[in-house]
Short mmCIF file of C-alpha atoms and ligand atoms in Angstrom, two decimals:
data_model
loop_
_atom_site.label_atom_id
_atom_site.label_comp_id
_atom_site.label_asym_id
_atom_site.label_seq_id
_atom_site.Cartn_x
_atom_site.Cartn_y
_atom_site.Cartn_z
CA MET J 1 8.86 -1.23 -6.22
CA LYS J 2 6.07 -3.77 -6.77
CA ILE J 3 6.03 -6.50 -4.13
CA GLU J 4 3.94 -9.65 -4.57
CA ASN J 5 1.22 -10.07 -1.94
CA THR J 6 1.66 -13.45 -0.20
CA TRP J 7 -1.29 -13.39 2.20
CA CYS J 8 -3.72 -16.33 1.89
CA PRO J 9 -6.86 -15.62 -0.15
CA GLY J 10 -9.61 -14.23 2.09
CA CYS J 11 -7.27 -13.15 4.92
CA GLY J 12 -8.62 -10.41 7.19
CA ASN J 13 -5.36 -8.53 6.63
CA PHE J 14 -6.65 -7.43 3.20
CA GLY J 15 -9.29 -5.35 4.97
CA VAL J 16 -6.65 -3.66 7.14
CA LEU J 17 -4.57 -2.94 4.02
CA GLU J 18 -7.51 -1.23 2.34
CA SER J 19 -8.13 0.88 5.46
CA MET J 20 -4.44 1.82 5.62
CA LYS J 21 -4.35 2.92 1.97
CA ARG J 22 -7.13 5.37 2.84
CA VAL J 23 -5.34 6.46 6.05
CA ILE J 24 -2.17 7.31 4.13
CA LYS J 25 -4.12 9.16 1.47
CA GLU J 26 -5.64 11.35 4.21
CA LEU J 27 -2.55 11.83 6.37
CA GLY J 28 -0.09 12.34 3.50
CA GLN J 29 2.66 9.93 2.58
CA LYS J 30 5.53 12.15 3.77
CA ASN J 31 4.27 12.56 7.33
CA VAL J 32 4.05 8.89 8.19
CA VAL J 33 6.58 6.16 9.08
CA LEU J 34 5.48 2.57 9.59
CA VAL J 35 7.40 0.16 11.82
CA SER J 36 6.57 -3.52 11.57
CA ASP J 37 7.04 -6.58 13.74
CA ILE J 38 7.51 -10.05 12.21
CA GLY J 39 4.42 -11.98 11.12
CA CYS J 40 1.67 -12.03 8.52
CA ASN J 41 0.40 -8.68 9.87
CA SER J 42 3.79 -7.06 9.34
CA LYS J 43 3.86 -7.71 5.61
CA ILE J 44 1.36 -4.83 5.33
CA VAL J 45 4.19 -2.29 5.27
CA ASP J 46 5.53 -3.87 2.06
CA TYR J 47 2.19 -3.32 0.35
CA LEU J 48 1.96 0.40 1.16
CA ASP J 49 3.85 3.13 -0.66
CA VAL J 50 5.25 4.87 2.41
CA SER J 51 8.51 4.87 4.43
CA SER J 52 8.81 1.89 6.73
CA LEU J 53 11.20 -0.26 8.63
CA ASN J 54 10.97 -3.86 9.66
CA SER J 55 12.03 -4.66 13.23
CA LEU J 56 12.57 -7.95 15.09
CA HIS J 57 9.78 -10.15 16.44
CA GLY J 58 8.32 -8.44 19.51
CA ARG J 59 10.56 -5.36 19.12
CA PRO J 60 8.82 -2.84 16.84
CA ILE J 61 7.68 -0.67 19.76
CA PRO J 62 11.16 0.33 21.02
CA THR J 63 12.23 0.74 17.38
CA ALA J 64 9.27 3.07 16.74
CA SER J 65 9.95 4.96 19.98
CA GLY J 66 13.47 5.68 18.68
CA VAL J 67 12.11 6.95 15.35
CA LYS J 68 9.70 9.25 17.19
CA MET J 69 12.43 10.59 19.49
CA ALA J 70 14.73 11.28 16.55
CA ASN J 71 12.03 13.16 14.63
CA PRO J 72 8.99 14.07 16.76
CA LYS J 73 7.25 15.62 13.74
CA LEU J 74 6.62 12.18 12.23
CA LYS J 75 3.46 10.15 12.77
CA VAL J 76 4.84 6.74 13.74
CA ILE J 77 2.60 3.68 13.38
CA VAL J 78 3.51 0.18 14.57
CA PHE J 79 2.04 -2.99 13.05
CA THR J 80 2.16 -6.04 15.26
CA GLY J 81 0.29 -9.27 15.96
CA ASP J 82 -1.13 -10.67 19.17
CA GLY J 83 1.90 -12.97 19.27
CA GLY J 84 4.44 -10.17 18.79
CA SER J 85 2.81 -7.81 21.28
CA LEU J 86 1.24 -10.10 23.91
CA ASN J 87 3.92 -12.81 23.91
CA GLU J 88 7.43 -11.84 22.77
CA GLY J 89 7.02 -8.06 23.12
CA ILE J 90 4.55 -7.66 25.98
CA SER J 91 6.95 -5.72 28.22
CA HIS J 92 7.58 -3.15 25.47
CA LEU J 93 3.85 -2.69 24.98
CA ILE J 94 3.27 -2.09 28.70
CA HIS J 95 6.19 0.33 29.08
CA ALA J 96 5.37 2.40 25.98
CA ALA J 97 1.79 2.77 27.26
CA LYS J 98 3.05 3.75 30.72
CA LYS J 99 5.50 6.29 29.24
CA ASN J 100 2.78 7.70 26.97
CA THR J 101 5.18 7.53 24.04
CA ASP J 102 3.50 9.37 21.17
CA ILE J 103 3.13 6.45 18.75
CA THR J 104 0.21 4.35 17.50
CA VAL J 105 0.27 0.58 17.95
CA ILE J 106 -2.04 -1.41 15.69
CA MET J 107 -2.41 -4.98 16.87
CA HIS J 108 -3.89 -7.40 14.35
CA ASN J 109 -5.55 -9.88 16.67
CA ASN J 110 -6.02 -13.21 14.89
CA ARG J 111 -5.52 -14.96 18.22
CA LEU J 112 -2.58 -17.12 17.09
CA PHE J 113 0.92 -17.12 15.65
CA ALA J 114 -0.15 -17.21 11.99
CA LEU J 115 3.10 -16.90 10.03
CA THR J 116 4.54 -19.94 11.81
CA THR J 117 1.34 -21.89 10.99
CA GLY J 118 -1.00 -21.43 13.89
CA GLN J 119 0.56 -21.99 17.34
CA TYR J 120 -1.36 -20.60 20.34
CA THR J 121 -0.67 -17.15 21.80
CA ALA J 122 -1.71 -15.29 24.93
CA ALA J 123 -4.84 -14.25 23.01
CA SER J 124 -5.97 -17.76 21.99
CA PRO J 125 -9.19 -19.05 23.53
CA LYS J 126 -9.08 -21.77 26.17
CA GLY J 127 -9.45 -25.13 24.45
CA PHE J 128 -7.86 -23.81 21.22
CA LYS J 129 -6.31 -26.73 19.31
CA SER J 130 -3.08 -25.99 17.45
CA LYS J 131 0.25 -27.63 16.68
CA SER J 132 1.57 -26.42 20.03
CA THR J 133 -1.64 -27.29 21.92
CA PRO J 134 -2.84 -30.56 20.31
CA TYR J 135 -5.22 -31.30 23.23
CA GLY J 136 -6.45 -27.69 23.41
CA SER J 137 -4.95 -24.70 25.24
CA ILE J 138 -5.34 -24.97 29.01
CA GLU J 139 -4.92 -21.19 29.53
CA GLU J 140 -7.48 -18.41 29.52
CA PRO J 141 -6.76 -15.54 27.08
CA LEU J 142 -5.65 -12.04 28.01
CA ASN J 143 -7.90 -9.05 27.42
CA PRO J 144 -5.44 -6.72 25.61
CA LEU J 145 -7.65 -3.66 26.14
CA GLY J 146 -7.83 -4.29 29.89
CA LEU J 147 -4.06 -4.71 29.89
CA MET J 148 -3.68 -1.38 28.10
CA LYS J 149 -5.98 0.41 30.54
CA ALA J 150 -4.01 -0.95 33.50
CA SER J 151 -0.78 0.11 31.73
CA LYS J 152 -2.03 3.73 31.39
CA ALA J 153 -2.47 3.84 27.60
CA SER J 154 -4.07 7.20 26.80
CA PHE J 155 -6.09 5.96 23.78
CA ILE J 156 -7.70 2.53 23.59
CA GLY J 157 -9.87 1.27 20.73
CA ARG J 158 -11.11 -1.89 19.05
CA THR J 159 -12.20 -2.37 15.46
CA TYR J 160 -12.81 -5.22 12.99
CA SER J 161 -10.86 -5.78 9.76
CA SER J 162 -14.04 -6.09 7.66
CA LYS J 163 -15.12 -2.55 8.62
CA ILE J 164 -12.88 -0.66 6.20
CA ASP J 165 -13.96 2.97 6.69
CA TYR J 166 -14.70 2.54 10.38
CA THR J 167 -11.15 1.18 10.85
CA LYS J 168 -9.71 3.99 8.71
CA ASP J 169 -11.43 6.62 10.87
CA MET J 170 -10.28 4.96 14.10
CA ILE J 171 -6.66 4.76 12.94
CA ILE J 172 -6.69 8.44 11.94
CA GLU J 173 -8.14 9.39 15.32
CA ALA J 174 -5.48 7.27 17.04
CA VAL J 175 -2.63 8.77 15.01
CA ASN J 176 -3.86 12.32 15.67
CA HIS J 177 -4.12 11.60 19.39
CA LYS J 178 -1.17 13.10 21.30
CA GLY J 179 0.19 10.20 23.33
CA PHE J 180 0.24 6.43 23.20
CA SER J 181 -2.63 5.00 21.18
CA PHE J 182 -3.54 1.33 20.99
CA VAL J 183 -5.90 -0.05 18.36
CA GLU J 184 -6.87 -3.70 18.38
CA ILE J 185 -8.12 -5.00 15.03
CA LEU J 186 -10.07 -8.25 15.19
CA GLN J 187 -8.54 -10.02 12.19
CA PRO J 188 -9.75 -13.44 11.09
CA CYS J 189 -7.15 -15.91 9.81
CA PRO J 190 -9.16 -18.22 7.52
CA SER J 191 -6.23 -20.64 7.21
CA PHE J 192 -5.83 -21.41 10.93
CA PHE J 193 -8.73 -19.80 12.85
CA ASP J 194 -11.62 -18.61 10.75
CA THR J 195 -13.54 -16.19 12.96
CA PHE J 196 -15.40 -14.25 10.24
CA LYS J 197 -18.82 -15.74 11.09
CA PHE J 198 -18.21 -15.40 14.84
CA TYR J 199 -17.41 -11.67 14.53
CA ASN J 200 -19.98 -10.89 11.84
CA GLU J 201 -22.69 -12.13 14.21
CA ARG J 202 -21.41 -10.28 17.28
CA VAL J 203 -19.64 -6.98 16.59
CA TYR J 204 -21.46 -3.68 17.00
CA GLU J 205 -20.33 -0.03 16.93
CA ALA J 206 -20.53 1.36 20.45
CA PRO J 207 -20.29 4.86 21.93
CA ARG J 208 -17.25 5.81 24.06
CA ASN J 209 -17.51 4.15 27.43
CA GLU J 210 -14.56 2.92 29.45
CA LYS J 211 -16.66 0.11 30.91
CA LEU J 212 -16.91 -1.51 27.46
CA ILE J 213 -13.24 -2.48 27.71
CA ASN J 214 -14.40 -5.39 29.83
CA GLU J 215 -17.73 -6.11 28.17
CA TRP J 216 -16.32 -8.99 26.10
CA ASP J 217 -13.84 -11.09 28.07
CA TYR J 218 -12.54 -13.01 24.99
CA ILE J 219 -14.02 -16.15 26.57
CA ASN J 220 -17.79 -15.88 26.38
CA GLU J 221 -19.86 -15.58 23.22
CA SER J 222 -21.47 -12.23 24.06
CA LYS J 223 -21.85 -9.26 21.71
CA ILE J 224 -18.50 -7.59 20.95
CA PRO J 225 -18.34 -3.78 21.14
CA LEU J 226 -16.17 -1.81 18.70
CA GLY J 227 -15.12 1.76 19.31
CA VAL J 228 -12.71 4.12 21.01
CA PHE J 229 -13.37 3.19 24.63
CA TYR J 230 -10.87 5.42 26.37
CA LYS J 231 -9.06 8.67 25.59
CA GLU J 232 -7.20 11.06 27.89
CA GLU J 233 -4.79 13.97 27.46
CA ARG J 234 -1.59 13.86 29.49
CA PRO J 235 2.06 14.84 28.83
CA THR J 236 3.84 12.52 26.44
CA TYR J 237 7.25 10.96 26.97
CA GLU J 238 8.65 13.29 24.29
CA ASP J 239 7.17 16.36 26.06
CA GLU J 240 8.81 15.33 29.31
CA ILE J 241 12.19 14.80 27.63
C1 LIG K 1 12.02 -13.80 19.11
C2 LIG K 1 11.35 -14.64 18.06
N1 LIG K 1 10.54 -15.63 18.45
C3 LIG K 1 9.90 -16.37 17.53
C4 LIG K 1 10.09 -16.14 16.19
C5 LIG K 1 9.40 -16.99 15.15
N2 LIG K 1 8.25 -16.33 14.60
C6 LIG K 1 8.32 -15.62 13.45
S1 LIG K 1 6.84 -15.06 12.94
C7 LIG K 1 6.07 -15.74 14.27
C8 LIG K 1 4.58 -15.68 14.42
C9 LIG K 1 4.02 -14.30 14.41
O1 LIG K 1 2.75 -14.31 15.02
P1 LIG K 1 2.03 -12.95 15.38
O2 LIG K 1 2.99 -12.03 16.01
O3 LIG K 1 0.79 -13.25 16.13
O4 LIG K 1 1.69 -12.37 13.94
P2 LIG K 1 0.77 -13.02 12.78
O5 LIG K 1 1.69 -13.86 11.94
O6 LIG K 1 -0.29 -13.82 13.45
O7 LIG K 1 0.26 -11.84 12.06
C10 LIG K 1 6.98 -16.40 15.10
C11 LIG K 1 6.63 -17.13 16.34
C12 LIG K 1 10.95 -15.08 15.82
N3 LIG K 1 11.13 -14.73 14.54
N4 LIG K 1 11.58 -14.35 16.79
S1 LIG K 2 -1.85 -17.54 7.70
FE1 LIG K 2 -3.72 -16.49 8.39
S2 LIG K 2 -3.06 -14.40 8.93
FE2 LIG K 2 -1.45 -15.33 7.67
S3 LIG K 2 -1.93 -14.65 5.58
FE3 LIG K 2 -2.85 -16.69 5.88
S4 LIG K 2 -4.95 -16.25 6.53
FE4 LIG K 2 -3.77 -14.37 6.81
#
């Protein structure tokens, strides 16, 4: 079925879509199930010719965990936003990482609630002006990768939506990892927070090094490393069951 694409022109999500088309081509359509949150990011599952289900806002992780438990042979990939996973669904994210549930969570980080027209999230920078923070956010943002390390995620990576093949390779590595994998995709939202220039000037591909999780604190304007920063093998939740 052909579904009309309703993303804004120039949205960073188009880059993620292109990477995902290549991921599915490599992994094989029949082996993959996508589970989406609610948000601009989540529309991606409608634009890919593969089995998927749409969950509630902040709830795709427990939904995906159920899919994986019912059929452990499937590669289960969650699409979520920084709002869905660091605000509404943060407890699910932490517990799935702790359990080492064998799913992949892809968090499109545009640093705001985009679908509802740009309110601030736990990932928004301090001072960020939005409809919900007209005088600027008074909170400092979370570092999602640091949160994932503290929550015992066994695979932690960061990529950028404009790096199509680099993102494709990281998603494949994450999906093939046995255990909970978390991939943050820096995803500019040109309609409400255009970060293309900011990222283009700062991102660089880095070697694996756990310390890089904290190199960029989401506050300062330092260089921003991309890469798989942490990977470990340990029994998954499904193994233990
Ligand atoms: C429990 C709940 N809270 C709030 C909403 C309203 N809502 C729908 S989409 C959305 C924004 C989604 O933002 P994010 O998860 O960051 O994804 P993005 O649109 O930025 O990709 C919100 C707040 C909802 N549907 N359910
Ligand atoms: S609102 Fe932002 S994230 Fe949503 S489609 Fe438009 S540019 Fe993309």
